[in-house]
Coordinates of C-alpha atoms in Angstrom, one line a residue:
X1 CA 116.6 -27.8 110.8
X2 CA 114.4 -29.0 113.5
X3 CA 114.9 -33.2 114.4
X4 CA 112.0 -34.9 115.8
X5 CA 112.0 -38.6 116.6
X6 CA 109.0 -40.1 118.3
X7 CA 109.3 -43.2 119.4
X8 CA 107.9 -46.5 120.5
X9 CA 108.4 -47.7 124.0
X10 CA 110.1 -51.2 123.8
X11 CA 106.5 -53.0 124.9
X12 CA 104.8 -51.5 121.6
X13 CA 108.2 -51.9 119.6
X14 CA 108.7 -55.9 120.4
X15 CA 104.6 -56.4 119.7
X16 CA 105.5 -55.7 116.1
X17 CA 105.3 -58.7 113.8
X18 CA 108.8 -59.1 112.1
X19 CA 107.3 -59.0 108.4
X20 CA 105.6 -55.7 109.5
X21 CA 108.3 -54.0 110.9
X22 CA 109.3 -52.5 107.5
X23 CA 106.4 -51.1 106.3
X24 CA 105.0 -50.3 109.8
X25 CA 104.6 -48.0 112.0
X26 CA 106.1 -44.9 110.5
X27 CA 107.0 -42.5 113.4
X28 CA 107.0 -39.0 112.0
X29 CA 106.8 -35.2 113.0
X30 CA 107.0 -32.5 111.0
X31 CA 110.6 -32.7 110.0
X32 CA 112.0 -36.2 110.4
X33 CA 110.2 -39.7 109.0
X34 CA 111.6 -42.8 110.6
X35 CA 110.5 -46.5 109.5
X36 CA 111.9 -49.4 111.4
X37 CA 114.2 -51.3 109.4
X38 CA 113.4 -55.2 109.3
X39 CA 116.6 -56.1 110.3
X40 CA 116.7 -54.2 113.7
X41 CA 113.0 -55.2 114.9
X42 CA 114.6 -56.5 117.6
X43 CA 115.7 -54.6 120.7
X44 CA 119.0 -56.3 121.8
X45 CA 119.8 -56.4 117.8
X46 CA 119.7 -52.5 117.6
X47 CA 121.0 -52.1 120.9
X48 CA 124.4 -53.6 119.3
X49 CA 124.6 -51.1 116.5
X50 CA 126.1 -48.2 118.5
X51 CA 125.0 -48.4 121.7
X52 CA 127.7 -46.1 123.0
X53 CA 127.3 -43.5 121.0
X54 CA 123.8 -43.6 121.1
X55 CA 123.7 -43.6 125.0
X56 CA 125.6 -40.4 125.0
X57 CA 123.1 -38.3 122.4
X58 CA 120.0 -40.3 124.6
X59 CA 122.1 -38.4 127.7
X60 CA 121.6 -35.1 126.4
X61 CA 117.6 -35.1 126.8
X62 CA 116.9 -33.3 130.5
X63 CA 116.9 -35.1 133.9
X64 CA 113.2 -36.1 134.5
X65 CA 112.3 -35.7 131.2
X66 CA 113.5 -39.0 129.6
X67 CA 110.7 -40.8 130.4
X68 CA 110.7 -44.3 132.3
X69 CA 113.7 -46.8 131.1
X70 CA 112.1 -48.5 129.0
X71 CA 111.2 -45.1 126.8
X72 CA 114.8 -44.1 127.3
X73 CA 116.0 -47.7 125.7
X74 CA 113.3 -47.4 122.9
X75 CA 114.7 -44.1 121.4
X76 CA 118.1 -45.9 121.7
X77 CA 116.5 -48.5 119.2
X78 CA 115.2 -45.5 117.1
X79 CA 118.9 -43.7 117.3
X80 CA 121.0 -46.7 116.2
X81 CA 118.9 -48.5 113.8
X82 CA 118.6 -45.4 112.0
X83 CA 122.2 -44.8 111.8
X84 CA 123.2 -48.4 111.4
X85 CA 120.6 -48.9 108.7
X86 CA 120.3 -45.7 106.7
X87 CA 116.1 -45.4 107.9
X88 CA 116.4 -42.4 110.2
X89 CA 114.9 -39.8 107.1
X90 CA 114.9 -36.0 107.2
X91 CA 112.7 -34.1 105.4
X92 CA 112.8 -31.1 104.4
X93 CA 111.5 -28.9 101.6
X94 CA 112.7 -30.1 98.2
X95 CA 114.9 -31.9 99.8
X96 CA 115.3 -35.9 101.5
X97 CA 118.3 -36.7 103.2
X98 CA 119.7 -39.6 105.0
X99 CA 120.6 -39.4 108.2
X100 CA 123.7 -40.6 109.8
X101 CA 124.7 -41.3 113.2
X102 CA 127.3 -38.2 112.9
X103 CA 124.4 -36.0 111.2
X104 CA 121.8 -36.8 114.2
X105 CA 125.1 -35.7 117.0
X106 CA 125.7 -32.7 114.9
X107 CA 121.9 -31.7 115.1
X108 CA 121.8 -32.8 118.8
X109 CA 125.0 -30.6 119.6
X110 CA 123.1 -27.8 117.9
X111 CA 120.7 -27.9 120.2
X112 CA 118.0 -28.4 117.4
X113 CA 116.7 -32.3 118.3
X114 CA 113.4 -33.0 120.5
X115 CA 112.7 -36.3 121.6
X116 CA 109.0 -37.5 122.9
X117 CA 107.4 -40.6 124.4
X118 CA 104.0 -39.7 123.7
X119 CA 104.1 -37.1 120.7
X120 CA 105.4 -34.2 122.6
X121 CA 108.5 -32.5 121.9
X122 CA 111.0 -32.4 124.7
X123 CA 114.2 -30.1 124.0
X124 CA 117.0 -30.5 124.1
X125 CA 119.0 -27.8 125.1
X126 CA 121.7 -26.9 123.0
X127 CA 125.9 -27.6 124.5
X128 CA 126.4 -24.2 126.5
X129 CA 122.9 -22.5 126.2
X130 CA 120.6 -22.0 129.2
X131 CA 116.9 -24.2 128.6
X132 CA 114.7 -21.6 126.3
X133 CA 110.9 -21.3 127.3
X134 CA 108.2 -20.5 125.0
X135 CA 106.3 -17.3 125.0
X136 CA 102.6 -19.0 125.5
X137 CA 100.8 -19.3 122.0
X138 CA 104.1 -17.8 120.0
X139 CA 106.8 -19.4 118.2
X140 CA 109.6 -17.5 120.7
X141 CA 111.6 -19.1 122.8
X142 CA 113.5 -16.9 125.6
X143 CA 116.5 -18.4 127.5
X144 CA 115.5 -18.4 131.6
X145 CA 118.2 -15.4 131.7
X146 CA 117.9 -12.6 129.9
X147 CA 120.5 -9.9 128.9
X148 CA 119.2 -6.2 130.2
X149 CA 120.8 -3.9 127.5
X150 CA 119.7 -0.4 129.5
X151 CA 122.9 0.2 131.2
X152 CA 125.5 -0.7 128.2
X153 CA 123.6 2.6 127.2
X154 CA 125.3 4.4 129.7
X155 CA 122.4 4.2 132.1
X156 CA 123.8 6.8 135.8
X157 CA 127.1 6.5 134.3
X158 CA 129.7 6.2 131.4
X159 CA 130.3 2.4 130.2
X160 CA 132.6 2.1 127.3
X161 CA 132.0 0.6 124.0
X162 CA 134.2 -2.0 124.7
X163 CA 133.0 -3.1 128.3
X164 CA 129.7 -3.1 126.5
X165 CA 130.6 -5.5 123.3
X166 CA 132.8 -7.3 126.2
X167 CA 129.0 -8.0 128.5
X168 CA 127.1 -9.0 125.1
X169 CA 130.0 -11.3 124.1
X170 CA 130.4 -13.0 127.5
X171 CA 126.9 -13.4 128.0
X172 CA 126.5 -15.4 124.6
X173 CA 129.4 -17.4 126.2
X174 CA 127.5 -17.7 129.1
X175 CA 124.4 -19.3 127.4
X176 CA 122.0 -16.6 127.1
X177 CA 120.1 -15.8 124.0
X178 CA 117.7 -13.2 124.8
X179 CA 118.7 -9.6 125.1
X180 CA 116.2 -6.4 125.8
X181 CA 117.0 -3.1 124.1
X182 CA 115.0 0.5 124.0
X183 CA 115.3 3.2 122.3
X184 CA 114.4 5.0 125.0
X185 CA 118.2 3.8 126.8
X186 CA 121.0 6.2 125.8
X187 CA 118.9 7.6 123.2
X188 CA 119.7 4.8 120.9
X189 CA 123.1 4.2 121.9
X190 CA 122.1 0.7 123.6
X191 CA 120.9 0.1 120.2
X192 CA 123.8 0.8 118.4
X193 CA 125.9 -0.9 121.0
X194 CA 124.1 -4.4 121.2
X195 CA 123.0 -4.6 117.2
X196 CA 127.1 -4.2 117.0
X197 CA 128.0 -6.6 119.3
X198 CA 125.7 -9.3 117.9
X199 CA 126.1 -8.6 114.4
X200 CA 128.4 -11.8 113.3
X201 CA 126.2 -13.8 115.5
X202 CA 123.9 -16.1 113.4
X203 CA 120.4 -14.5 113.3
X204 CA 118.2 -17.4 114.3
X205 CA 119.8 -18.5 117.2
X206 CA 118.9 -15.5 119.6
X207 CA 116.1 -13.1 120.3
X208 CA 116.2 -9.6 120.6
X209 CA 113.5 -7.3 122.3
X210 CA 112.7 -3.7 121.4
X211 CA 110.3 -1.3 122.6
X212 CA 107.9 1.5 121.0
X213 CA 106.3 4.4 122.4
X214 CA 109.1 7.2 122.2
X215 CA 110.6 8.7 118.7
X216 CA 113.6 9.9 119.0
X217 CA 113.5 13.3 117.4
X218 CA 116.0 16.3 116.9
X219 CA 116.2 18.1 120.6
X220 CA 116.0 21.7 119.2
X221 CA 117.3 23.4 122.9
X222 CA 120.3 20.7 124.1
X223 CA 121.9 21.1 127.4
X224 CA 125.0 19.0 126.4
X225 CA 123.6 15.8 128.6
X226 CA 120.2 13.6 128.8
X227 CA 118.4 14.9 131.7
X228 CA 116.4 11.0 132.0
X229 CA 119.0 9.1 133.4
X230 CA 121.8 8.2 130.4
X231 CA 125.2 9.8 130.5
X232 CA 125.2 10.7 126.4
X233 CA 125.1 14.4 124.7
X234 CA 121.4 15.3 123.9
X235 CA 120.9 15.6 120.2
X236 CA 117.9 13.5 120.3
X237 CA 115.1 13.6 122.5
X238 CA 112.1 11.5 123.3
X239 CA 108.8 12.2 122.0
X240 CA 105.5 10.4 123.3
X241 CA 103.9 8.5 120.2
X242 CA 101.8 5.4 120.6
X243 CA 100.1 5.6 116.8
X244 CA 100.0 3.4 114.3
X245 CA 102.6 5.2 112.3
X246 CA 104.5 5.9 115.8
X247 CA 104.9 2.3 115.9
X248 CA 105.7 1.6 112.4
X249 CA 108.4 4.5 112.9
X250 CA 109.7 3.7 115.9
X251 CA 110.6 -0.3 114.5
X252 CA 112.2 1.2 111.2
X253 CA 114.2 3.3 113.0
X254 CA 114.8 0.0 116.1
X255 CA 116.4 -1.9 113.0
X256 CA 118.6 0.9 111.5
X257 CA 120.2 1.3 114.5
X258 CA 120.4 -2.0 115.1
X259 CA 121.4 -3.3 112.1
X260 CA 119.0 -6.5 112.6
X261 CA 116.7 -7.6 109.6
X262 CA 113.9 -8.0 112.3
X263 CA 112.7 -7.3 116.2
X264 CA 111.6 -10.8 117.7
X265 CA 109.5 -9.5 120.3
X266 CA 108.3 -6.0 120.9
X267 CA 106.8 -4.2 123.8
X268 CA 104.9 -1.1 124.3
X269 CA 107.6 0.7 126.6
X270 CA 105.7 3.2 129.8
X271 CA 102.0 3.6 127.9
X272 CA 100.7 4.7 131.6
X273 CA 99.1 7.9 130.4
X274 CA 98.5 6.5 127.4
X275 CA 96.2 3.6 127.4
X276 CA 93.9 4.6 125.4
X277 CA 95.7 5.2 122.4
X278 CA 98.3 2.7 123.4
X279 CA 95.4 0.2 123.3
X280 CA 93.5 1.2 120.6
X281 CA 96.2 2.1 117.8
X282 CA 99.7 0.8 118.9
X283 CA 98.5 -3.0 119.8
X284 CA 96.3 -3.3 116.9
X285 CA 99.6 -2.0 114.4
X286 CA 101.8 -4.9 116.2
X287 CA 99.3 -7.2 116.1
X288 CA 99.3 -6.6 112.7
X289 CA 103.0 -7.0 112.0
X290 CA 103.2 -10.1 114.4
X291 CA 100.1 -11.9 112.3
X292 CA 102.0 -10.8 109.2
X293 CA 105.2 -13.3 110.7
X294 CA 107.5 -9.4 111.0
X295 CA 107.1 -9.7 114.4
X296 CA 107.3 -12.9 117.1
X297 CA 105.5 -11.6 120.4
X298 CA 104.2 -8.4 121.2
X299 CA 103.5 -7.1 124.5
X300 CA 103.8 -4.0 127.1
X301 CA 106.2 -3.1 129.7
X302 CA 105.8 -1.2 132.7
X303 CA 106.2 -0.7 136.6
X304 CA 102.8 -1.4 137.4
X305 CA 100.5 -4.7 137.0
X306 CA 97.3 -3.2 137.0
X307 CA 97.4 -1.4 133.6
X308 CA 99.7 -4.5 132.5
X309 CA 96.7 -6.7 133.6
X310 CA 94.4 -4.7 131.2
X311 CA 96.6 -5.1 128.4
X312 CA 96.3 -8.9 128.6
X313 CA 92.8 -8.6 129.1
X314 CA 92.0 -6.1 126.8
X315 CA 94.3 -6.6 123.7
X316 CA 96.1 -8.7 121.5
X317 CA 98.9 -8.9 123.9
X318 CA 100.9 -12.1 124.1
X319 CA 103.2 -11.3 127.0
X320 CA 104.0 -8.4 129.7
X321 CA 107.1 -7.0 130.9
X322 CA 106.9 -6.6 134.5
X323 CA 109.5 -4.0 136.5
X324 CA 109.8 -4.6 140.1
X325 CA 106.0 -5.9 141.1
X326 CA 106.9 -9.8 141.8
X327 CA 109.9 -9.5 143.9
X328 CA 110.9 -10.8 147.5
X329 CA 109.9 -6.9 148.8
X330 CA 107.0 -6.3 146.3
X331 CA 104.2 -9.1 144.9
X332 CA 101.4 -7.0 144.3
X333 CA 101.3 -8.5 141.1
X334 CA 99.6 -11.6 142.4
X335 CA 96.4 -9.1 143.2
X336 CA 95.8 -9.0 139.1
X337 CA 98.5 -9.7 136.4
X338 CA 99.9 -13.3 137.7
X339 CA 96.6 -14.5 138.2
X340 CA 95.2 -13.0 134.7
X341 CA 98.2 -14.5 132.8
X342 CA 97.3 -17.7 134.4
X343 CA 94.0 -17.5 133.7
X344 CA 94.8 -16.6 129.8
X345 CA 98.2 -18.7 129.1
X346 CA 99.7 -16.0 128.7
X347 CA 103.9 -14.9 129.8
X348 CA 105.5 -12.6 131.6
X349 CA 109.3 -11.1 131.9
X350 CA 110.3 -10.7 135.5
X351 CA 112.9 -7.1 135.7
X352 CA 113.6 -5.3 138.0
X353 CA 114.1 -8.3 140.7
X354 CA 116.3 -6.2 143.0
X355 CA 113.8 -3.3 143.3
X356 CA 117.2 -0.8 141.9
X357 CA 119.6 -2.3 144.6
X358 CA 118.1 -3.4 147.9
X359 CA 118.2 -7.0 146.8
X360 CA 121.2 -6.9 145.2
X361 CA 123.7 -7.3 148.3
X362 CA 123.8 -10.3 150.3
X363 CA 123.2 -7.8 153.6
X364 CA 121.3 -4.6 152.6
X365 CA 123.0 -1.5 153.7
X366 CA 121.0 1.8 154.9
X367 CA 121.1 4.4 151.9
X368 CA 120.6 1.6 149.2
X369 CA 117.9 2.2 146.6
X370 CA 114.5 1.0 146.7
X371 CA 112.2 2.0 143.3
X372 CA 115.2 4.8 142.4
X373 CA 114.9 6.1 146.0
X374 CA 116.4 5.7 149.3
X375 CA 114.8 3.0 150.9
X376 CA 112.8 3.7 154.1
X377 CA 114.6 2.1 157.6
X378 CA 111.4 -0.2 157.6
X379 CA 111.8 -2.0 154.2
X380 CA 116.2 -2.6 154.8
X381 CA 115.0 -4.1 157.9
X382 CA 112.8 -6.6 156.3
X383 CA 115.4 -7.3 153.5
X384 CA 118.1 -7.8 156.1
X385 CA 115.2 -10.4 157.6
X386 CA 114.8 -12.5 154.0
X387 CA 118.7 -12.1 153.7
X388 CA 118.6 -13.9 157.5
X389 CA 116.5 -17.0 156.6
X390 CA 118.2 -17.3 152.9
X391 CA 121.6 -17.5 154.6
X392 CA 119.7 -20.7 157.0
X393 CA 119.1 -22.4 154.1
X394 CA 122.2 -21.9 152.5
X395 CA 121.7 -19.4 149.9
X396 CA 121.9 -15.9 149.4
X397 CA 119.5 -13.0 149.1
X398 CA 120.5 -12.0 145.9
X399 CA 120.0 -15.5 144.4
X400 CA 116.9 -15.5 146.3
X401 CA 115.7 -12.3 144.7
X402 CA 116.7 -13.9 141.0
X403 CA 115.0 -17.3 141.4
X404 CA 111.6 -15.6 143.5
X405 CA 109.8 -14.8 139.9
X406 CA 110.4 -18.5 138.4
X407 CA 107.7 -19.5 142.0
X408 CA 105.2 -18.8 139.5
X409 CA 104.2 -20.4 136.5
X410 CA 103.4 -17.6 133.9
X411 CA 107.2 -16.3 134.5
X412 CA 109.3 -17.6 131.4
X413 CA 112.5 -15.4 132.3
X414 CA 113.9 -13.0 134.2
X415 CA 116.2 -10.1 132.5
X416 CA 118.9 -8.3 134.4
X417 CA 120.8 -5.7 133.6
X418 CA 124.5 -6.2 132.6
X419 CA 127.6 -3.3 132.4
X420 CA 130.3 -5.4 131.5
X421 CA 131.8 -9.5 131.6
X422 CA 132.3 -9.5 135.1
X423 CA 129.1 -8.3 135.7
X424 CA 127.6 -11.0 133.5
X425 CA 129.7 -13.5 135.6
X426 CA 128.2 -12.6 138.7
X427 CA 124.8 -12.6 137.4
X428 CA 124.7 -16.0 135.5
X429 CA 126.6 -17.3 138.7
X430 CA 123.9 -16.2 140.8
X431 CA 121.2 -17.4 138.3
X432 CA 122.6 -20.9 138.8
X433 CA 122.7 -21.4 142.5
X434 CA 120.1 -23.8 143.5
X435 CA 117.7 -22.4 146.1
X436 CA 115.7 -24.6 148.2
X437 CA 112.2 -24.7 147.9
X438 CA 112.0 -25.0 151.4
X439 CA 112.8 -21.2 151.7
X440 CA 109.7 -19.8 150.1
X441 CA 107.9 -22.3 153.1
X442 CA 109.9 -20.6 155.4
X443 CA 109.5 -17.1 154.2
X444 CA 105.8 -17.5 154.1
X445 CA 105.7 -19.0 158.0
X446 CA 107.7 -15.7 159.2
X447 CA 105.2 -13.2 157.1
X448 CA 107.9 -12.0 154.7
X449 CA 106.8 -12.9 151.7
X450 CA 103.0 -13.5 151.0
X451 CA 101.3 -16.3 152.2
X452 CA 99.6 -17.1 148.4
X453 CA 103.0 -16.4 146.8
X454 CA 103.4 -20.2 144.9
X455 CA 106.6 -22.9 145.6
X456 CA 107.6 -24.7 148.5
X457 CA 108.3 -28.5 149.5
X458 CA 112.2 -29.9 147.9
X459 CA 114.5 -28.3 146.1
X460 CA 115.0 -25.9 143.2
X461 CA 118.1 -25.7 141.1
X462 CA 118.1 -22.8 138.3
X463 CA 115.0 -21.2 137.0
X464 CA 113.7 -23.6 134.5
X465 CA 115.1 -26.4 135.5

């Protein structure tokens, strides 16, 4: 259950002839009615109810988004006249409750309460959980950290099934609700491993990505091992397929393994040599399932931006998952796709931040990977340079690299990839750092970063907030 209150501000609230104040005004969203009860119309009155315990749920709503003082005292009137009084209502279908004092904590705690000023909901993240965003023009919410499931299927080497349940486990300890899958990784084995590990978890309270594009099919000639990258025997292989009934295939076959009732969000996985039927039959087929409610978000991921840029342009796609094209080395991407999802409303999914391992270390190395390749002299000189002035400002290169994507505004989260907890540890550790905005300024006046890449001017704690 959602809980809305919208509230008066204290100016509007004391205007209110006493005789009035019982039949007017009723202050409602979709899910909550509130009247104010005649024998709290007055501020200092409420104020007595519970004020302590009302201060503390008022102290859950985000810094700088509580509104002026006088805002923050009126939902205090709203919070503990309703609970002294028994006029704080929830509605929901077939069904009228009263709401208590303990009832409105409980739903706070939960992370389920927005507050507004004005008539817009403000959340209120729940106790532990990272702030969700919205994917633009959807009903999905992603945490600003996302859970990369690709290596827990035993992506360059062997992880075992309990380091893997171990990463999920401590990332949903760790506040993050969104976790990416493929078929594609481990030939279904990251599948089988993260549907596993979230399987007691309750449904509604994360979301889990997918992909289409590949079947996997019976390999008729196995080696023994997956020649694309996963340490796990061969029996399967992938098979290109971006039809309608690839699609429908690939998802029915996504939520046996997984053991989910439904995919929240699901990409087109690699269509590069295959826009045409990736555009023209697999969009159209999720489009379909999203508009039927199967489906949350639907979208494409790739390397590149300028086929991404297409798909926003050129389909029903709500959101992009971009791979290494809007990092401290790399932001071609603000040549098409950030602009275009700008320009639309539309979201992308920052991966691949540390373009495979230069940007991972705070002082790059010669013979770390750049794009799944040896990086040229040239580009670990430059990293070593952004490592240089993130170490000025007090902050390290591979914070740097995880905050860079939230400079812009269509970026609503930024996946990594996670082996095991301590792993996950270092990641959501690094995720929280605050990095000044100052450095992007000062990257941009040395030339390391582009000069149009957005930010700059105070301070920026984690992505989101």
């Amino acid at each position: 259950m959602t809980l809305a209150v919208r509230y008066l501000a204290p100016a509007r609230w004391n205007s209110l002839p006493p005789s009035s104040a019982s039949a007017a005004p009723t202050c409602t969203s979709s899910t909550v009615t509130w009247t104010p009860d005649p024998i709290a119309t007055d501020n200092t009155q409420a104020l007595q109810d519970d004020p302590a315990r009302s201060r503390a749920i008022l102290d859950r709503i985000p810094a700088g988004r509580r509104g002026n003082a006088d805002d923050l005292a009126g939902a205090t009137v709203f919070l503990a006249s309703g609970a002294a009084h028994g006029v704080l209502t929830m509605t929901t279908p077939g069904d009228v409750s009263m709401a208590t004092l303990t009832e409105v904590e409980a739903l706070v705690a939960g992370g389920s309460a927005t507050y507004s000023a004005d008539g817009t909901p403000i959340h209120i993240p729940e106790e532990g959980v990272m702030e969700r965003r919205k994917i633009h023009h959807t009903p999905v919410e992603l945490t600003a950290l996302g859970f990369g499931a690709a290596v827990i299927g035993n992506l360059y080497r062997t992880t075992s099934a309990e380091d893997a349940s171990a990463a999920v486990h401590a990332a949903w300890d760790a506040g993050i609700r969104y976790f990416d899958t493929a078929p594609h990784y481990g030939l279904g084995l990251s599948e089988r491993r993260l549907g596993a590990a979230l399987r007691e978890r309750p449904r509604d309270e994360y979301v889990v990505s997918s992909k289409v594009g590949r079947l996997l099919v019976p390999n008729e000639h196995p080696r023994g091992v997956d020649t694309e990258g996963f340490v796990v025997r061969d029996d399967l292989r992938r098979q290109w397929n971006f039809s309608r009934d690839g699609v429908l295939r690939s998802i029915e076959s996504t939520l046996e393994r997984t053991g989910l009732d439904r995919l929240d969000v699901v990409y087109l996985h690699d269509p590069d040599n295959h826009w045409r039927q990736a555009a023209d039959e697999a969009m159209p087929a999720l489009a379909d399932l999203r508009d039927q409610g199967v489906i949350g978000a639907i979208g494409a991921g790739m390397n590149q931006s300028a086929l991404l840029t297409r798909f926003l342009r050129d389909t029903a796609a709500d959101l992009v998952m971009l791979a290494g094209r809007y990092t401290l080395l790399d932001q071609s991407a603000l040549d098409d796709l950030l602009p275009t999802a700008q320009e639309l409303g539309k979201s992308v999914v920052a991966v691949g931040v540390f373009n495979s391992g230069l940007l991972s270390h705070e002082w790059p190395a010669e013979g770390m990977k750049y794009d799944y390749q040896d990086a040229p002299p040239e580009l670990v000189a430059r990293a070593r340079a952004i490592a240089d002035v993130c170490t000025a400002h007090g902050t390290t290169l591979p914070a740097a690299a995880i905050a860079f994507p939230a400079t812009h505004p269509s970026t609503v989260n930024v996946t990594l990839g996670m082996r095991d907890r301590d792993q996950v540890t270092q990641n959501v550790e690094l995720h929280g750092r605050a990095v000044p905005q100052a450095l992007w300024d000062d990257l941009r006046g040395q030339g390391l970063i582009r000069p149009d890449v957005p930010g700059g001017s105070g301070v920026q704690g984690p992505p989101g907030q």
